[in-house]
Coordinates of C-alpha atoms and ligand atoms in Angstrom, one line a residue:
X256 CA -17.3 -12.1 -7.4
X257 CA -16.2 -15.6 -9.2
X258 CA -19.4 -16.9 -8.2
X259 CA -21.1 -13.8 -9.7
X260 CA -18.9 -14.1 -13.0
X261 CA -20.3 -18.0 -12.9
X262 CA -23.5 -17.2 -12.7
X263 CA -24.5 -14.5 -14.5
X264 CA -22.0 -14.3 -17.7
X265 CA -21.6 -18.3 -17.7
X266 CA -25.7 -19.0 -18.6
X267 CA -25.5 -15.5 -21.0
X268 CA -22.4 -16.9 -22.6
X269 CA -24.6 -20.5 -23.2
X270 CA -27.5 -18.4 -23.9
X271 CA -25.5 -17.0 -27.1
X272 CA -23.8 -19.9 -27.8
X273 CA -27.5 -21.6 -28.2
X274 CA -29.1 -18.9 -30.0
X275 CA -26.0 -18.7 -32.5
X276 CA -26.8 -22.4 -33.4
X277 CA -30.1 -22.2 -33.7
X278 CA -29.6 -19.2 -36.2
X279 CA -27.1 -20.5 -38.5
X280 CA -27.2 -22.9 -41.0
X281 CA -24.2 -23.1 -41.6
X282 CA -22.4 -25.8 -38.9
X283 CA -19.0 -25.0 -39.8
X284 CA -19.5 -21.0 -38.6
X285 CA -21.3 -22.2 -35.6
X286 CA -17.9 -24.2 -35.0
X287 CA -15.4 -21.9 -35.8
X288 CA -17.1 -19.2 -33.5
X289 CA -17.7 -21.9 -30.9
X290 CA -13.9 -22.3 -30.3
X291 CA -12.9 -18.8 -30.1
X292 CA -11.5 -17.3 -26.5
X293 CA -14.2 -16.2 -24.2
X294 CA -13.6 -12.4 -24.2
X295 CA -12.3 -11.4 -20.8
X296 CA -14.5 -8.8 -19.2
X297 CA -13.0 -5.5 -18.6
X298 CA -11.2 -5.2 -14.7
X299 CA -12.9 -2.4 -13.3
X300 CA -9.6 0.2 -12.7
X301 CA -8.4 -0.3 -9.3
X302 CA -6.8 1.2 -6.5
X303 CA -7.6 5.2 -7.7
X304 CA -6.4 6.4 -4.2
X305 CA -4.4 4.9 -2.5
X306 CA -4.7 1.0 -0.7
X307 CA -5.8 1.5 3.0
X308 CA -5.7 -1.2 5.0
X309 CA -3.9 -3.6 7.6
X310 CA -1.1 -6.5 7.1
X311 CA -0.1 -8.9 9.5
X312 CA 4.0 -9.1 9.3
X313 CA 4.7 -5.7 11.9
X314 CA 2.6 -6.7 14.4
X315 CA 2.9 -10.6 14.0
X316 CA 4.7 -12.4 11.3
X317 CA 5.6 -16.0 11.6
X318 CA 2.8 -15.6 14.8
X319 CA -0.2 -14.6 12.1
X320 CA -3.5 -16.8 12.6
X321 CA -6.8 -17.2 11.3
X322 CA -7.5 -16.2 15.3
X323 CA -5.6 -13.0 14.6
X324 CA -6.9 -12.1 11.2
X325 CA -10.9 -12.3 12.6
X326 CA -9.7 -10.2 15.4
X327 CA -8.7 -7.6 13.3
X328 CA -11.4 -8.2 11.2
X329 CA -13.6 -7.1 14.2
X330 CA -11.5 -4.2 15.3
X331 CA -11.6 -2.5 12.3
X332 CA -15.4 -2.1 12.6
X333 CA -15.5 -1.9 16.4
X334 CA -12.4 0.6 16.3
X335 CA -13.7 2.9 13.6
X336 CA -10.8 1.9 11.0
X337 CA -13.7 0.9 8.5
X338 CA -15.4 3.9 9.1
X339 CA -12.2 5.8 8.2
X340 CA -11.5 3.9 4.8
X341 CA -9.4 1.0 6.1
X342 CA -10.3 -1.7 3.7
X343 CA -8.0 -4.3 3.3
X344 CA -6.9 -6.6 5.7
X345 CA -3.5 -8.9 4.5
X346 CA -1.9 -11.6 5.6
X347 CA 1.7 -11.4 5.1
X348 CA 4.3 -13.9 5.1
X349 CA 4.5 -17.3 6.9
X350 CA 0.7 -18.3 6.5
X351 CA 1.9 -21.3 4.2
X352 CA 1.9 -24.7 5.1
X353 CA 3.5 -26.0 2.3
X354 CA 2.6 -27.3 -1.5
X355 CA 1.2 -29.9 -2.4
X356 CA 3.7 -32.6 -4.4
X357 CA 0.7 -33.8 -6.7
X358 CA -1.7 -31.1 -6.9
X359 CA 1.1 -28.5 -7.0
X360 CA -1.6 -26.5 -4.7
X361 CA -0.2 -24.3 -1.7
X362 CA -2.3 -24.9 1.8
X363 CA -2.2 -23.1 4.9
X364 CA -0.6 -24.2 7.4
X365 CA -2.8 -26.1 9.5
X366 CA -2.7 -25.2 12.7
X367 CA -2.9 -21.7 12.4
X368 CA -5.3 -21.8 9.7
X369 CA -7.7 -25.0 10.4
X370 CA -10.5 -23.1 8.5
X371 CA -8.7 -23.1 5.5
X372 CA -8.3 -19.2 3.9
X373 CA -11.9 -19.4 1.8
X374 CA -13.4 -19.2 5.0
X375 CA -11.3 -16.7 6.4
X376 CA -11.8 -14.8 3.4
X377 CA -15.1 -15.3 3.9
X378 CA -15.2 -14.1 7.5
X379 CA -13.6 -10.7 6.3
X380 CA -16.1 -10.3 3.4
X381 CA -18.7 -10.5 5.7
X382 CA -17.7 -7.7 7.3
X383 CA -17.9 -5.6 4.6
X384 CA -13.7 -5.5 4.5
X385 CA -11.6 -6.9 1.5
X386 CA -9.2 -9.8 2.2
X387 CA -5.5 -9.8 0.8
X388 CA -2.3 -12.8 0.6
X389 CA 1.4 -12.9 0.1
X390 CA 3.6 -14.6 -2.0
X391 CA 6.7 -14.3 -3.8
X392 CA 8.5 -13.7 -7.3
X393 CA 10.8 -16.7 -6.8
X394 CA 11.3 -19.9 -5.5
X395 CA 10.9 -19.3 -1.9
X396 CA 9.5 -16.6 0.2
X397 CA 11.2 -14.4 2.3
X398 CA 10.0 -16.1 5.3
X399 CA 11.4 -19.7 3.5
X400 CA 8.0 -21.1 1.9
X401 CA 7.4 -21.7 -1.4
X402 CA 7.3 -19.0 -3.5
X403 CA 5.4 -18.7 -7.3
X404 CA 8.4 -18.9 -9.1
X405 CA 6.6 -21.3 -12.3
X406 CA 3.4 -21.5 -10.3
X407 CA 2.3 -18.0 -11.1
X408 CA -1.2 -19.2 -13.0
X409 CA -2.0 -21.8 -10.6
X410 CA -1.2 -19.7 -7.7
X411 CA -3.5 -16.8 -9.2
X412 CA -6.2 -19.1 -10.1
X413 CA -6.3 -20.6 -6.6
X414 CA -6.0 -17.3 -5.3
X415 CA -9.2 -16.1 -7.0
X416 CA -10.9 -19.2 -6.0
X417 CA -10.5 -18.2 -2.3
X418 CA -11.5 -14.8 -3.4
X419 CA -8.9 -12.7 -2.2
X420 CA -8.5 -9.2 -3.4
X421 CA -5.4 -7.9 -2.7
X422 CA -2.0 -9.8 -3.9
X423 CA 1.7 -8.7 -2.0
X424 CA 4.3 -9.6 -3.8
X425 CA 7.8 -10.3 -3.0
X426 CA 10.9 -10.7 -4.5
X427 CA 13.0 -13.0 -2.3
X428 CA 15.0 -16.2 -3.9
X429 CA 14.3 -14.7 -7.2
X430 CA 17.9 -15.9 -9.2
X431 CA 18.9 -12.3 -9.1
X432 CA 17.7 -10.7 -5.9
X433 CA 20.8 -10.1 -3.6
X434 CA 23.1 -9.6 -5.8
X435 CA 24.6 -6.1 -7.0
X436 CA 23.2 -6.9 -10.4
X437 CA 20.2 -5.7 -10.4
X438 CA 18.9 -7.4 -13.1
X439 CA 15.8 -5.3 -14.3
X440 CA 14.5 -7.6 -16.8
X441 CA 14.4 -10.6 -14.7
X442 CA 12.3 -9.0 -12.3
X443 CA 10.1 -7.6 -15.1
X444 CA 9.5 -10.3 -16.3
X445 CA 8.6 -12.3 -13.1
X446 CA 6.3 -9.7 -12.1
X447 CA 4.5 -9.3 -15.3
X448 CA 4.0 -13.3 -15.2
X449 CA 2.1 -12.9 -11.7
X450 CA 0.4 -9.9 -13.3
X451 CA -1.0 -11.7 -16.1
X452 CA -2.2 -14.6 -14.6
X453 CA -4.2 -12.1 -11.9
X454 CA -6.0 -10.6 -14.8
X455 CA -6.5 -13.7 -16.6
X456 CA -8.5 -14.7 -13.6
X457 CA -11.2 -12.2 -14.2
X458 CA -11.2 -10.9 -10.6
X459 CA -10.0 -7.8 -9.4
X460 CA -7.2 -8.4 -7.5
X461 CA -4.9 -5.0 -6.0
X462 CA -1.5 -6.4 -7.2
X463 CA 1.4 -4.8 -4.5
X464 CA 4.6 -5.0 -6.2
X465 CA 7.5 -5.9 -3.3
X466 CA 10.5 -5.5 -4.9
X467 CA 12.1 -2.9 -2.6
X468 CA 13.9 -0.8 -4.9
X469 CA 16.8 -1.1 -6.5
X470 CA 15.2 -2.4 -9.6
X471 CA 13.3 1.2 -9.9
X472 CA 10.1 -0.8 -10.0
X473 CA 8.4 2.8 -10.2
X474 CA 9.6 2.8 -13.7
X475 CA 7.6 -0.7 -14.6
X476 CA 5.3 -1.4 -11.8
X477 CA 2.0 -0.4 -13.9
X478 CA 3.0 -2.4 -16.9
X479 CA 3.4 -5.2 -15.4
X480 CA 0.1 -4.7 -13.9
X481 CA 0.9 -3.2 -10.3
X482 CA -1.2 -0.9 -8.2
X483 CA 1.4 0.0 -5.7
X484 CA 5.1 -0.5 -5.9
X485 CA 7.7 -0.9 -2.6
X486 CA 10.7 2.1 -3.2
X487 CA 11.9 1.1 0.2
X488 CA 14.0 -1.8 2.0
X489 CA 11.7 -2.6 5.0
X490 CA 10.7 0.3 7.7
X491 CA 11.5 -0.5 11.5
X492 CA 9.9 0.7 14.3
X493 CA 12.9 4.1 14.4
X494 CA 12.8 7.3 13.6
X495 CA 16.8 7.1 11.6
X496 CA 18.5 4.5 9.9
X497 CA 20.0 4.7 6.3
X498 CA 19.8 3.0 3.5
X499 CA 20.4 -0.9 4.3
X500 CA 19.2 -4.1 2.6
X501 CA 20.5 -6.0 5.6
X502 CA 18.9 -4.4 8.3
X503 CA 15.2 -1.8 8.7
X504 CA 15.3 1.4 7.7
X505 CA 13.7 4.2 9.9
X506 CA 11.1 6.7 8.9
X507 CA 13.0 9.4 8.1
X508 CA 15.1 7.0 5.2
X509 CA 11.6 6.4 3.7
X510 CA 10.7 10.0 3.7
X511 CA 13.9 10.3 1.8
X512 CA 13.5 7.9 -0.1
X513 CA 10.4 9.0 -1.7
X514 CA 11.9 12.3 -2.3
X515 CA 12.1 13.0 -6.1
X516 CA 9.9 10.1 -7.3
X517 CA 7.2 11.9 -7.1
X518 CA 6.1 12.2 -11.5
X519 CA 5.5 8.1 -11.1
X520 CA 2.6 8.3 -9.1
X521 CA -0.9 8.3 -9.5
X522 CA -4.3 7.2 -10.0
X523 CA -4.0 3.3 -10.4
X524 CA -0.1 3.5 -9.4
X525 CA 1.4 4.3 -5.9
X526 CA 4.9 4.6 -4.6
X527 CA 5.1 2.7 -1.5
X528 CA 7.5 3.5 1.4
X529 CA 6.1 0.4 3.0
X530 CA 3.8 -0.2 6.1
X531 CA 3.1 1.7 9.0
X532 CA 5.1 1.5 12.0
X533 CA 2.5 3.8 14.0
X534 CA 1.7 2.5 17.7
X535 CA 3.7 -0.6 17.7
X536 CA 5.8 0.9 20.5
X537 CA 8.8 -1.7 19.8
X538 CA 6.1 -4.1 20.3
X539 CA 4.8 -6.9 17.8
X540 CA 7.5 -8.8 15.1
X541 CA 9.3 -6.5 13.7
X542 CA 10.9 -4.3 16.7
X543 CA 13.5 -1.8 16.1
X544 CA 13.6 0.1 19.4
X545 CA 10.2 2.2 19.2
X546 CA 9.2 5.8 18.3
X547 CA 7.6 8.7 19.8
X548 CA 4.4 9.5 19.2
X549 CA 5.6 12.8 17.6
X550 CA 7.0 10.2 15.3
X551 CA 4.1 7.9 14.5
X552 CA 2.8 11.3 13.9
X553 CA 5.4 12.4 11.3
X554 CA 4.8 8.7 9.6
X555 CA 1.4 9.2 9.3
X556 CA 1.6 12.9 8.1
X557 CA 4.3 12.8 5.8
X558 CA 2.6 8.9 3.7
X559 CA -0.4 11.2 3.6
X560 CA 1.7 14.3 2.2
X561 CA 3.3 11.1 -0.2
X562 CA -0.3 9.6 -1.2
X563 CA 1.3 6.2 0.0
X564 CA -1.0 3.2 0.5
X565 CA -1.7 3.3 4.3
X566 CA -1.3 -0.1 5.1
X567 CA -1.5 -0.3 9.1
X568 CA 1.1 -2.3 11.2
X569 CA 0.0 -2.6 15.0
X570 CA -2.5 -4.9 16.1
X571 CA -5.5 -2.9 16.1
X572 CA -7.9 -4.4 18.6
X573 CA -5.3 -3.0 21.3
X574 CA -4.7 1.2 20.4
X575 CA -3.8 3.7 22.3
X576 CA -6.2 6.4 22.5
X577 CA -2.7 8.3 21.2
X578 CA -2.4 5.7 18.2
X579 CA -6.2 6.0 17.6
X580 CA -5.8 9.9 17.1
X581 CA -3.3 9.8 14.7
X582 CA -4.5 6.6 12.8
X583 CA -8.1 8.2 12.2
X584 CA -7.5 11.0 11.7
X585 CA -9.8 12.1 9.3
X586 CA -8.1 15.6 7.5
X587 CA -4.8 13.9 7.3
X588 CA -6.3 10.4 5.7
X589 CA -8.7 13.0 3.7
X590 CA -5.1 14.6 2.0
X591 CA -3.6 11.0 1.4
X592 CA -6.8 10.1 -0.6
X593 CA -7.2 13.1 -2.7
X594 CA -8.7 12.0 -5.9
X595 CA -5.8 14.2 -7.6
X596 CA -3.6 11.5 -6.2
X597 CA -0.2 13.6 -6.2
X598 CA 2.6 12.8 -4.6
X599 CA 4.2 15.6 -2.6
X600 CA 7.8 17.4 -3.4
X601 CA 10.3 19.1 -1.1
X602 CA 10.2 22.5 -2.0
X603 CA 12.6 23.8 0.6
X604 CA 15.2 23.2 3.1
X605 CA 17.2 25.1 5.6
X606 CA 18.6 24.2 9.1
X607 CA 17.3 20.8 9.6
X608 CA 13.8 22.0 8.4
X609 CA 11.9 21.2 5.2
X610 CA 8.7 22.1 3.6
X611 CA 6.9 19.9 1.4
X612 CA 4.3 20.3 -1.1
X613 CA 1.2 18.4 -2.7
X614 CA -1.9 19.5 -4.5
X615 CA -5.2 19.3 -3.8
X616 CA -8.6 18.8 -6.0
X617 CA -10.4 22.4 -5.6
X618 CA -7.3 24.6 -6.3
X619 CA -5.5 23.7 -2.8
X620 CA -2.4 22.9 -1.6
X621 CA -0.9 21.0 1.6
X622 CA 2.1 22.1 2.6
X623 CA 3.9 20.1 5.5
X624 CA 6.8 21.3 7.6
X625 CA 9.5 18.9 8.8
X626 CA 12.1 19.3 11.3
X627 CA 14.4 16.5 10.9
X628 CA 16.9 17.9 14.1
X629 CA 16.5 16.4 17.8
X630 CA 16.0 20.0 19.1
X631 CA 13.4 22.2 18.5
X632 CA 12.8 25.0 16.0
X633 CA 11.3 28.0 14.4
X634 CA 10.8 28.4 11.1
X635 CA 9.8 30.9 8.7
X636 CA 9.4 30.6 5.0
X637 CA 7.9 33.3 2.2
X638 CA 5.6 32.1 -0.6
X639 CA 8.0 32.3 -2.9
X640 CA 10.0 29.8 -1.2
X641 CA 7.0 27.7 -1.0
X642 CA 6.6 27.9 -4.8
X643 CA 2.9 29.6 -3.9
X644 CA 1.5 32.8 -5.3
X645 CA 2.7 35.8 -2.9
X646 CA 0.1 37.8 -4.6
X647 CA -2.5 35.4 -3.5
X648 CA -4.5 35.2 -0.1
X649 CA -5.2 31.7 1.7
X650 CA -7.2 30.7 4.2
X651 CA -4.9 27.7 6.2
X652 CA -6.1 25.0 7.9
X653 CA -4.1 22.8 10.6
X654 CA -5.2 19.5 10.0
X655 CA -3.5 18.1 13.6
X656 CA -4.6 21.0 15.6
X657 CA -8.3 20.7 13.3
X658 CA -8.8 24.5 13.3
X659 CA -8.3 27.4 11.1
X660 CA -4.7 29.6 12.1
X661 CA -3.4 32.7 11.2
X662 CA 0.1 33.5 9.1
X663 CA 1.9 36.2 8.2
X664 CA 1.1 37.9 5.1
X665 CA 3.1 36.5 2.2
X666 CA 4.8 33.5 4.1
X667 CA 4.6 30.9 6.5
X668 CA 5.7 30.8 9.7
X669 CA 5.3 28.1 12.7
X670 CA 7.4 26.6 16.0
X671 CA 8.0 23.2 15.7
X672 CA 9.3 20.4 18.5
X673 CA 12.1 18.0 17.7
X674 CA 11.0 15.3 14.7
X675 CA 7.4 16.9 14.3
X676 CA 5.7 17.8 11.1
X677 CA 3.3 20.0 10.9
X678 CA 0.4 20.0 7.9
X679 CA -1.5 22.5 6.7
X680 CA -4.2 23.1 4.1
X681 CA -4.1 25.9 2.0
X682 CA -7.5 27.6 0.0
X683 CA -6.9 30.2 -2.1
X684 CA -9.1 33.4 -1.2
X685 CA -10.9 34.8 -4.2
X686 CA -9.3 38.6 -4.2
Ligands
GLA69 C1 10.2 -8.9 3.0 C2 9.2 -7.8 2.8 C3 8.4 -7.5 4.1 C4 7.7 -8.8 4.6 C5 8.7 -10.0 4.7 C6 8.1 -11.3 4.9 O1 11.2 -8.5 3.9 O2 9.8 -6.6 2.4 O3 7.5 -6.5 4.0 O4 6.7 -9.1 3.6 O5 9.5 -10.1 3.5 O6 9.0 -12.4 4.9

């Protein structure tokens, strides 16, 4: 794309420059137009549905290789991830070397990365994949490397230069970060400084605000030029673990998390309960004990229901046939990336058991049932609970089971096993 930018608007912009001299007599206008700002062309948007795509910290933090990353690369198309809609492929944390004292560049480190990232980038382009990197607010990163923290513009620039299309950014060693301050307008103001100098390179570049939280990032993330926004501490590989900035959190503490931040998303802005633990199996970096599949499955149903950026988090040349069902699973991904793009709401709760709701393009709704309890459960709920039309017919689609079921006139009722969510897509019948 910066090579495209070079040579096509470069030799255009000379080619008016020339043609303004040659017109004008007068030297001093020719001059004064001369030294005006080249005008910036328009970003295209970016990031209308949500960002899918792979990063390397679950599966391999401090462990992530160019090795790794053209593995992945390879999987995606051999796997059918591509296929899917998986796009971007990211390389988290711990891929810096260091910076350099008298350039003031970053470089990889070297043994892990002895291409250099332009060539990895490269390698991913050329598989018809976009290519993301880390870095961080402040001084250093969460993994101790150097952060942006005053470097934002020649970070971006380099970034741009390696042709990377997908920045995460994180929030550790920022002067605020740990404390109980929450300072908003610190982190506002470091985030828009990244933000800028993205757009000032001229490239489109997905910018994934990682701030976690507690700065309500959901309230700024677009202005300071974010596509995606963390609302989450990290997500372990567990199904339960509340609310800690020391420790993961499980799936179900995302799920609640999300829960009531649902007006802030949208096309070009996503709430982000963080990666995908799906298929690690207590495998990989991160740990945390391991899920069930009926888990993974609730992960993957309930970031759909959210419209969360499904950013994969198991190395993917290695899935289960299990993990493979629920990772391409074409109905479910097909509700996460409704061109709509809204978030889902809790509509209803009783026993353990919850029923969410998002709309569809095409006058549908999904509705997903939860059951939160280590037992199994029934459960039975009328439209009217459902916030849905009783008066209305639907035609309801089970987008695990991939076939048409019946319901019970004016409600919805299902069985449900311990930690399972159930999805369904409903089409209104014309009466
Ligand atoms: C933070 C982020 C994680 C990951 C690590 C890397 O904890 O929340 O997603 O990027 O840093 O150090």
């Amino acid at each position: 794309m910066t090579r495209l930018i070079k040579k096509t608007i470069f030799p255009g912009i000379m080619l008016v420059l020339l043609l303004t001299t040659a017109g004008c007599k007068n030297t001093g206008t020719v001059k004064k137009e001369a030294a005006q700002p080249l005008h910036q062309p328009e970003l295209p948007p970016l990031a209308q549905t949500p960002p899918m795509g792979w990063n390397s910290w679950n599966p391999f933090g401090a462990n992530v290789s160019e090795k790794v990353i053209r593995e992945t690369a390879d999987a995606f198309v051999s796997s059918g991830l591509k296929d899917a809609g998986y796009t971007y492929i990211v390389i988290d944390d711990i891929w810096q070397g260091g910076r350099d004292s008298t350039t003031g560049l970053l470089y990889p480190d070297h043994e892990r990365f002895p291409s250099g990232i332009k060539a990895l980038a490269d390698y991913v382009h050329s598989k018809g994949l976009r290519f993301g990197i880390y870095s961080d607010a402040g001084t250093m990163t969460c993994g101790d490397r150097p952060g942006s923290f005053g470097y934002e513009e020649k970070d971006a620039k380099l970034f741009a230069e390696w042709e990377i299309d997908y920045l995460k950014y994180d929030f550790c060693y920022c002067p605020d970060y740990a404390s109980l301050h929450n300072d908003y307008k610190m982190a506002i103001a470091r985030y828009k400084a990244m933000g800028d100098a993205l757009k000032a390179t001229g490239r489109p570049i997905v910018f994934s605000v990682c701030e976690w939280g507690p700065r309500s990032p959901w309230l700024w993330g677009r202005e300071v030029g974010g596509q995606l926004w963390r609302v989450s501490y990290d997500v372990g590989d567990k199904w339960d673990e509340p609310r800690n900035e020391q420790s993961q959190i499980g799936i179900l503490t995302a799920i609640d998390v999300m829960c009531d931040l649902e007006r802030f998303a949208g096309p070009g802005g996503w709430n982000d309960p963080d990666m995908l633990v799906i298929g690690l199996k207590n495998s990989g970096f991160i740990k945390g004990g391991g899920c069930t599949y009926e888990e993974y499955r609730t992960q993957m149903s309930m970031w759909c229901m959210f419209s969360a950026p499904l950013m994969l988090g198991c190395p993917v040349n290695n899935m289960t046939e299990e993990t493979k069902s629920i990772l391409l699973n074409r109905d479910i991904i097909a509700i996460d990336q409704d061109p709509l793009g809204k978030q889902a709401f809790r509509v209803w709760r009783k026993d353990g058991i919850e029923a969410w709701k998002k709309p569809l393009s095409g006058d549908r709704v999904a509705v997903a049932f939860l059951n939160r309890n280590s037992r199994e459960g029934s459960v039975t709920a009328s439209m009217e609970q459902l916030e849905l039309d009783p008066k209305m017919e639907y035609k309801v689609y089970d987008v695990w089971k991939h076939e048409m079921v019946s319901q019970p006139v004016g409600a919805m009722a299902t069985k449900m096993k311990s930690h399972e969510c159930q999805v369904f897509v409903l089409t209104r019948l014309a009466k």
